[in-house]
Amino acid sequence: MDYETIIERIVKSTGIDRKLLTSKIEDKIKELDKLVSKEGAAHIIANELGVSLIDSDASQDYVNIKNLVGGLRNVIVMGRVVDIYPINSFQKEGKESQVAALSISDGTGFVRIVFWEDSIPVFKNIKEGDIIKVINAYVKENKFGKLELHISYRTKVRINPEDIDPKSIPSASKVQRQSERIDLIELKRDMNIKVLGVVVNVFKKNCFFNVCPDCGKSVKLDEGIYMCKEHGRIEPNKKLFVSFVLDDGTNNVRCTSFGRDAEELLGISTKEAVDLADSHEDSSYPIEHVTERVLGKEVIVYGRTSFNDFSNTVEVITNKLISNINFENELAVIFNEVQYGDKD
Ligand SMILES: [Zn+2]
């Protein structure tokens, strides 16, 4: 098959822009150190886009999620629904409109699918764990540079289609375990998360609370004495805590760390913090003292999200904070996540 025929075939079955396709082929030739011909590179791209160049091979008519590129118009994608987001209503040209989204994984990657007005009824029929096949969706890069599939009036959505073996796609729980690391833009309440981000703000306020030395529960001063519900009158220990804002480039979130996590973030021990506070007679002084070196710090936060009714936002309580990041390890983890799917 000659180069032009291959190009025709790819454009016809994916709707990809011809210029974009040509530049992808040129990139592929460069990537492979010019060891491959134009035709050869076009074959590789066709394969990556799920375009069969052999007429008899109709076994896979869909594009693997990892091979999606912005600008594709008529793609067929399938995968298991791993996350369903709430329907959002908004005003558009004076009338109420709706938008909703869900995420699917086919084992090669994740993609969010966006449903608009007319497709909301279909969206409502989809449950987590379902397998869906989306025919004639278009691929769009969102403002965070992530690819999304959009449903148009030409798109067909098949729920649990008979031609897909459910066993061929990882179950939602397996996929969710794999997807522990998240972008903050995807943050929701009640998630266990791992985020790599930068500290962009630290709240200067009292950074201690009092805990019972026996059980570690927080105690309050009551008429000059500290009482633990369980242990009666006690002399409390001070426990360090700090609230800060973490930004990962997609969004930011308020986090609170206690004890060892707070020490790790601030780079001082609780005892040093107590001494600083005492000598300045200011319980927020330890934060002020270290703010400059904490701002801009790159940290990995493991934690649990919850919804704050007062601020109307999702916040994170950390349960592990790492500030000396081993970037080689982190890159290995990201690489593994990208490669996941090739292993099956
Ligand atoms: Zn106690």
Short mmCIF file of C-alpha atoms and ligand atoms in Angstrom, two decimals:
data_model
loop_
_atom_site.label_atom_id
_atom_site.label_comp_id
_atom_site.label_asym_id
_atom_site.label_seq_id
_atom_site.Cartn_x
_atom_site.Cartn_y
_atom_site.Cartn_z
CA MET A 1 0.00 0.00 0.00
CA ASP A 2 1.54 3.33 -0.95
CA TYR A 3 1.91 6.32 1.31
CA GLU A 4 -1.03 8.30 -0.11
CA THR A 5 -3.38 5.34 0.21
CA ILE A 6 -2.38 4.84 3.84
CA ILE A 7 -2.97 8.54 4.55
CA GLU A 8 -6.37 8.38 2.84
CA ARG A 9 -7.32 5.34 4.89
CA ILE A 10 -6.31 6.93 8.21
CA VAL A 11 -8.04 10.23 7.47
CA LYS A 12 -11.21 8.46 6.34
CA SER A 13 -11.52 6.23 9.38
CA THR A 14 -10.46 8.65 12.13
CA GLY A 15 -11.28 12.11 10.75
CA ILE A 16 -7.83 13.28 11.80
CA ASP A 17 -6.61 16.52 10.25
CA ARG A 18 -4.28 15.74 7.34
CA LYS A 19 -1.62 18.23 8.49
CA LEU A 20 -1.65 16.82 12.01
CA LEU A 21 -1.30 13.32 10.61
CA THR A 22 1.62 14.29 8.39
CA SER A 23 3.41 15.94 11.29
CA LYS A 24 2.84 12.84 13.46
CA ILE A 25 4.41 10.72 10.75
CA GLU A 26 7.38 13.09 10.46
CA ASP A 27 7.81 13.01 14.24
CA LYS A 28 7.76 9.22 14.16
CA ILE A 29 10.50 9.16 11.52
CA LYS A 30 12.64 11.46 13.69
CA GLU A 31 11.84 9.45 16.80
CA LEU A 32 13.13 6.32 15.07
CA ASP A 33 16.31 8.06 13.89
CA LYS A 34 15.18 7.96 10.27
CA LEU A 35 15.46 4.18 10.23
CA VAL A 36 11.95 3.91 8.88
CA SER A 37 10.48 5.02 5.57
CA LYS A 38 7.51 7.38 5.26
CA GLU A 39 5.30 4.40 4.45
CA GLY A 40 6.69 2.49 7.41
CA ALA A 41 6.04 5.38 9.78
CA ALA A 42 2.52 5.77 8.38
CA HIS A 43 1.90 2.08 9.11
CA ILE A 44 3.03 2.56 12.71
CA ILE A 45 0.78 5.60 13.17
CA ALA A 46 -2.16 3.76 11.61
CA ASN A 47 -1.61 0.96 14.08
CA GLU A 48 -1.40 3.38 17.00
CA LEU A 49 -4.65 4.97 15.94
CA GLY A 50 -6.37 1.62 15.64
CA VAL A 51 -6.76 1.89 11.89
CA SER A 52 -6.57 -1.46 10.22
CA LEU A 53 -4.79 -1.38 6.87
CA ILE A 54 -5.65 -4.99 6.15
CA ASP A 55 -9.26 -5.31 5.08
CA SER A 56 -9.83 -8.74 6.60
CA ASP A 57 -8.69 -7.66 10.05
CA ALA A 58 -11.74 -6.24 11.74
CA SER A 59 -10.87 -7.65 15.16
CA GLN A 60 -10.14 -4.27 16.70
CA ASP A 61 -12.08 -1.34 15.41
CA TYR A 62 -11.44 0.92 18.36
CA VAL A 63 -8.55 3.14 19.36
CA ASN A 64 -6.62 2.35 22.51
CA ILE A 65 -6.98 5.21 24.96
CA LYS A 66 -3.22 5.68 25.21
CA ASN A 67 -3.13 6.40 21.46
CA LEU A 68 -5.79 9.11 21.41
CA VAL A 69 -4.69 12.47 20.04
CA GLY A 70 -6.47 15.79 20.07
CA GLY A 71 -8.38 16.53 16.89
CA LEU A 72 -9.56 13.00 16.07
CA ARG A 73 -13.16 13.22 14.95
CA ASN A 74 -14.76 9.82 14.44
CA VAL A 75 -13.09 7.61 16.98
CA ILE A 76 -14.44 4.47 18.50
CA VAL A 77 -13.29 3.97 22.08
CA MET A 78 -14.34 1.43 24.64
CA GLY A 79 -13.59 0.94 28.29
CA ARG A 80 -14.84 0.30 31.76
CA VAL A 81 -16.47 3.14 33.66
CA VAL A 82 -14.27 3.83 36.68
CA ASP A 83 -15.68 7.14 37.83
CA ILE A 84 -18.91 9.05 37.37
CA TYR A 85 -19.04 12.75 38.13
CA PRO A 86 -22.18 14.67 39.13
CA ILE A 87 -24.30 16.43 36.53
CA ASN A 88 -23.66 20.17 36.49
CA SER A 89 -26.32 22.68 35.51
CA PHE A 90 -25.45 26.11 34.18
CA GLN A 91 -27.07 29.02 32.38
CA LYS A 92 -26.41 29.32 28.68
CA GLU A 93 -28.06 32.00 26.57
CA GLY A 94 -30.72 32.47 29.21
CA LYS A 95 -31.72 28.84 29.54
CA GLU A 96 -30.55 26.05 31.75
CA SER A 97 -28.05 23.62 30.27
CA GLN A 98 -26.43 20.49 31.64
CA VAL A 99 -23.05 18.86 31.36
CA ALA A 100 -21.80 15.64 32.90
CA ALA A 101 -18.70 13.49 32.71
CA LEU A 102 -17.35 10.07 33.50
CA SER A 103 -13.98 8.37 33.21
CA ILE A 104 -13.27 5.10 31.49
CA SER A 105 -10.22 2.89 31.30
CA ASP A 106 -9.43 0.25 28.71
CA GLY A 107 -6.29 -0.94 30.46
CA THR A 108 -4.03 1.28 28.35
CA GLY A 109 -5.09 4.56 29.92
CA PHE A 110 -7.87 6.69 31.26
CA VAL A 111 -10.00 9.22 29.47
CA ARG A 112 -12.80 11.46 30.59
CA ILE A 113 -15.92 11.51 28.46
CA VAL A 114 -18.02 14.66 28.44
CA PHE A 115 -21.77 14.50 27.88
CA TRP A 116 -23.76 17.57 26.91
CA GLU A 117 -27.47 18.39 27.00
CA ASP A 118 -28.90 15.84 24.51
CA SER A 119 -26.75 12.99 25.73
CA ILE A 120 -27.55 13.44 29.44
CA PRO A 121 -30.36 10.82 29.32
CA VAL A 122 -27.84 8.25 28.05
CA PHE A 123 -25.38 9.33 30.74
CA LYS A 124 -28.00 8.67 33.41
CA ASN A 125 -28.24 5.02 32.32
CA ILE A 126 -24.54 4.37 32.87
CA LYS A 127 -23.25 2.87 36.11
CA GLU A 128 -19.76 2.52 37.53
CA GLY A 129 -18.26 -0.77 36.33
CA ASP A 130 -20.25 -0.79 33.08
CA ILE A 131 -18.41 -1.23 29.83
CA ILE A 132 -19.24 1.36 27.27
CA LYS A 133 -18.41 1.65 23.62
CA VAL A 134 -18.46 5.16 22.20
CA ILE A 135 -18.76 5.42 18.44
CA ASN A 136 -17.96 8.64 16.56
CA ALA A 137 -16.82 10.74 19.49
CA TYR A 138 -14.33 13.54 18.99
CA VAL A 139 -11.15 14.10 20.95
CA LYS A 140 -10.48 17.49 22.41
CA GLU A 141 -7.71 18.87 24.57
CA ASN A 142 -9.13 20.62 27.63
CA LYS A 143 -7.67 23.77 29.13
CA PHE A 144 -5.35 21.71 31.32
CA GLY A 145 -3.88 19.97 28.30
CA LYS A 146 -5.67 16.70 29.03
CA LEU A 147 -7.54 14.85 26.32
CA GLU A 148 -11.28 14.39 26.62
CA LEU A 149 -13.81 12.59 24.49
CA HIS A 150 -16.83 14.65 23.60
CA ILE A 151 -20.18 13.25 22.66
CA SER A 152 -21.82 14.93 19.67
CA TYR A 153 -25.20 14.37 18.06
CA ARG A 154 -23.49 11.88 15.75
CA THR A 155 -22.06 9.83 18.61
CA LYS A 156 -23.53 6.49 19.62
CA VAL A 157 -23.00 5.16 23.11
CA ARG A 158 -23.44 1.40 23.68
CA ILE A 159 -23.67 0.22 27.26
CA ASN A 160 -22.28 -3.28 27.96
CA PRO A 161 -22.21 -4.24 24.26
CA GLU A 162 -22.21 -7.95 23.47
CA ASP A 163 -19.17 -7.77 21.20
CA ILE A 164 -16.84 -6.86 24.07
CA ASP A 165 -15.73 -9.50 26.53
CA PRO A 166 -15.93 -7.85 29.97
CA LYS A 167 -13.03 -10.01 31.15
CA SER A 168 -10.77 -8.33 28.61
CA ILE A 169 -10.91 -5.05 30.53
CA PRO A 170 -9.55 -4.60 34.06
CA SER A 171 -12.25 -4.28 36.72
CA ALA A 172 -12.95 -0.87 38.19
CA SER A 173 -11.35 -1.69 41.51
CA LYS A 174 -8.14 -2.91 39.92
CA VAL A 175 -7.97 0.19 37.79
CA GLN A 176 -8.71 2.41 40.77
CA ARG A 177 -5.86 0.88 42.70
CA GLN A 178 -3.61 1.75 39.79
CA SER A 179 -4.85 5.32 39.71
CA GLU A 180 -3.89 6.36 43.19
CA ARG A 181 -1.85 9.27 41.92
CA ILE A 182 -4.23 12.00 40.84
CA ASP A 183 -4.27 15.49 39.44
CA LEU A 184 -5.84 17.97 41.84
CA ILE A 185 -8.33 19.02 39.20
CA GLU A 186 -9.88 15.58 39.64
CA LEU A 187 -10.16 15.90 43.39
CA LYS A 188 -13.43 14.83 44.98
CA ARG A 189 -14.53 14.17 48.54
CA ASP A 190 -13.71 10.90 50.29
CA MET A 191 -10.78 9.83 48.14
CA ASN A 192 -7.46 8.36 49.18
CA ILE A 193 -4.98 10.33 47.17
CA LYS A 194 -1.35 10.77 46.31
CA VAL A 195 -0.35 14.12 44.85
CA LEU A 196 2.97 15.60 43.84
CA GLY A 197 2.83 19.37 44.18
CA VAL A 198 4.38 22.61 45.33
CA VAL A 199 3.57 24.45 48.56
CA VAL A 200 2.27 27.87 47.49
CA ASN A 201 0.95 29.18 50.78
CA VAL A 202 1.30 28.45 54.49
CA PHE A 203 -1.27 29.80 56.92
CA LYS A 204 0.29 31.85 59.68
CA LYS A 205 -1.71 30.97 62.77
CA ASN A 206 -1.41 29.06 65.99
CA CYS A 207 0.31 25.80 65.11
CA PHE A 208 -0.22 23.79 68.29
CA PHE A 209 -2.96 21.94 69.99
CA ASN A 210 -2.90 20.14 73.30
CA VAL A 211 -3.11 16.38 73.57
CA CYS A 212 -3.31 13.96 76.44
CA PRO A 213 0.15 12.35 76.96
CA ASP A 214 -1.51 8.98 77.62
CA CYS A 215 -4.01 8.60 74.78
CA GLY A 216 -2.98 11.35 72.36
CA LYS A 217 -6.50 12.75 72.14
CA SER A 218 -6.92 16.48 71.98
CA VAL A 219 -7.78 18.21 75.26
CA LYS A 220 -9.11 21.67 76.02
CA LEU A 221 -8.34 24.07 78.80
CA ASP A 222 -11.26 24.22 81.21
CA GLU A 223 -11.00 26.82 83.99
CA GLY A 224 -7.23 26.58 84.10
CA ILE A 225 -6.98 22.78 83.99
CA TYR A 226 -6.60 20.30 81.19
CA MET A 227 -8.96 17.37 81.46
CA CYS A 228 -8.89 14.20 79.38
CA LYS A 229 -12.25 12.44 79.24
CA GLU A 230 -10.51 9.18 79.93
CA HIS A 231 -7.48 10.12 82.01
CA GLY A 232 -8.79 13.01 84.07
CA ARG A 233 -6.54 15.90 84.93
CA ILE A 234 -3.35 15.81 82.86
CA GLU A 235 -0.40 17.94 81.87
CA PRO A 236 -0.82 18.11 78.08
CA ASN A 237 1.74 17.60 75.36
CA LYS A 238 1.84 20.02 72.48
CA LYS A 239 1.21 18.63 69.03
CA LEU A 240 2.26 20.50 65.91
CA PHE A 241 -0.11 21.15 63.01
CA VAL A 242 -0.04 23.31 59.93
CA SER A 243 -2.39 24.23 57.08
CA PHE A 244 -1.04 24.99 53.65
CA VAL A 245 -2.01 25.21 50.01
CA LEU A 246 -0.65 22.63 47.59
CA ASP A 247 -0.60 23.28 43.84
CA ASP A 248 0.14 20.66 41.20
CA GLY A 249 -0.32 22.82 38.12
CA THR A 250 -3.86 21.62 37.48
CA ASN A 251 -5.40 23.11 40.61
CA ASN A 252 -4.68 23.77 44.25
CA VAL A 253 -6.07 22.44 47.51
CA ARG A 254 -5.88 23.28 51.17
CA CYS A 255 -4.14 20.60 53.20
CA THR A 256 -3.65 20.12 56.92
CA SER A 257 -0.82 18.09 58.43
CA PHE A 258 -0.35 16.98 62.02
CA GLY A 259 2.59 15.74 64.06
CA ARG A 260 5.35 14.18 62.02
CA ASP A 261 3.89 15.42 58.69
CA ALA A 262 3.90 19.00 60.03
CA GLU A 263 7.48 18.58 61.23
CA GLU A 264 8.47 17.22 57.82
CA LEU A 265 6.82 20.13 56.00
CA LEU A 266 8.15 22.87 58.29
CA GLY A 267 11.58 21.28 58.63
CA ILE A 268 11.62 21.69 62.42
CA SER A 269 10.87 19.37 65.33
CA THR A 270 7.91 19.95 67.63
CA LYS A 271 10.34 20.82 70.43
CA GLU A 272 12.08 23.44 68.28
CA ALA A 273 8.68 24.88 67.39
CA VAL A 274 7.63 25.03 71.04
CA ASP A 275 10.89 26.80 71.94
CA LEU A 276 10.43 29.30 69.10
CA ALA A 277 6.85 30.00 70.17
CA ASP A 278 7.83 30.38 73.82
CA SER A 279 10.75 32.71 73.16
CA HIS A 280 8.58 34.97 71.02
CA GLU A 281 5.43 34.53 73.11
CA ASP A 282 3.58 33.88 69.87
CA SER A 283 2.12 30.50 68.97
CA SER A 284 2.17 31.34 65.26
CA TYR A 285 5.80 32.44 65.26
CA PRO A 286 7.24 29.02 64.27
CA ILE A 287 5.28 29.20 60.99
CA GLU A 288 6.50 32.73 60.31
CA HIS A 289 10.06 31.63 61.07
CA VAL A 290 10.10 28.92 58.38
CA THR A 291 7.64 30.26 55.79
CA GLU A 292 10.27 31.48 53.39
CA ARG A 293 11.94 28.10 53.05
CA VAL A 294 8.65 26.18 52.96
CA LEU A 295 7.15 28.16 50.10
CA GLY A 296 8.03 26.57 46.80
CA LYS A 297 8.91 23.26 48.43
CA GLU A 298 8.00 20.22 46.36
CA VAL A 299 6.24 17.55 48.38
CA ILE A 300 4.38 14.32 47.90
CA VAL A 301 1.20 14.19 49.93
CA TYR A 302 -0.72 11.06 50.76
CA GLY A 303 -4.04 11.82 52.35
CA ARG A 304 -7.76 11.63 52.58
CA THR A 305 -10.10 14.23 51.13
CA SER A 306 -13.17 15.58 52.83
CA PHE A 307 -15.67 18.30 52.13
CA ASN A 308 -15.51 21.49 54.16
CA ASP A 309 -19.02 22.89 54.51
CA PHE A 310 -17.76 26.30 55.57
CA SER A 311 -15.44 26.93 52.66
CA ASN A 312 -17.51 24.79 50.28
CA THR A 313 -14.38 23.10 49.02
CA VAL A 314 -12.63 19.77 49.22
CA GLU A 315 -9.69 19.67 51.61
CA VAL A 316 -7.01 17.13 52.39
CA ILE A 317 -5.84 15.75 55.72
CA THR A 318 -2.42 14.28 55.08
CA ASN A 319 -1.44 10.91 56.47
CA LYS A 320 2.03 10.93 54.97
CA LEU A 321 4.07 13.82 53.67
CA ILE A 322 7.42 13.44 51.95
CA SER A 323 9.55 16.50 51.29
CA ASN A 324 12.81 14.95 50.15
CA ILE A 325 11.57 13.53 46.93
CA ASN A 326 13.49 10.88 45.10
CA PHE A 327 12.64 12.03 41.59
CA GLU A 328 14.05 8.94 39.89
CA ASN A 329 11.63 6.78 41.86
CA GLU A 330 8.76 9.10 41.13
CA LEU A 331 9.51 9.08 37.42
CA ALA A 332 9.68 5.29 37.53
CA VAL A 333 6.21 5.25 39.09
CA ILE A 334 4.80 7.56 36.43
CA PHE A 335 6.46 5.48 33.73
CA ASN A 336 4.91 2.33 35.15
CA GLU A 337 1.50 3.94 35.14
CA VAL A 338 1.92 4.89 31.50
CA GLN A 339 3.18 1.43 30.61
CA TYR A 340 0.41 -0.32 32.49
CA GLY A 341 -1.70 -2.10 29.97
CA ASP A 342 1.25 -3.20 27.91
CA LYS A 343 1.84 -5.73 30.65
CA ASP A 344 -1.41 -7.62 30.07
ZN ZN B 1 -6.16 10.64 77.74
#
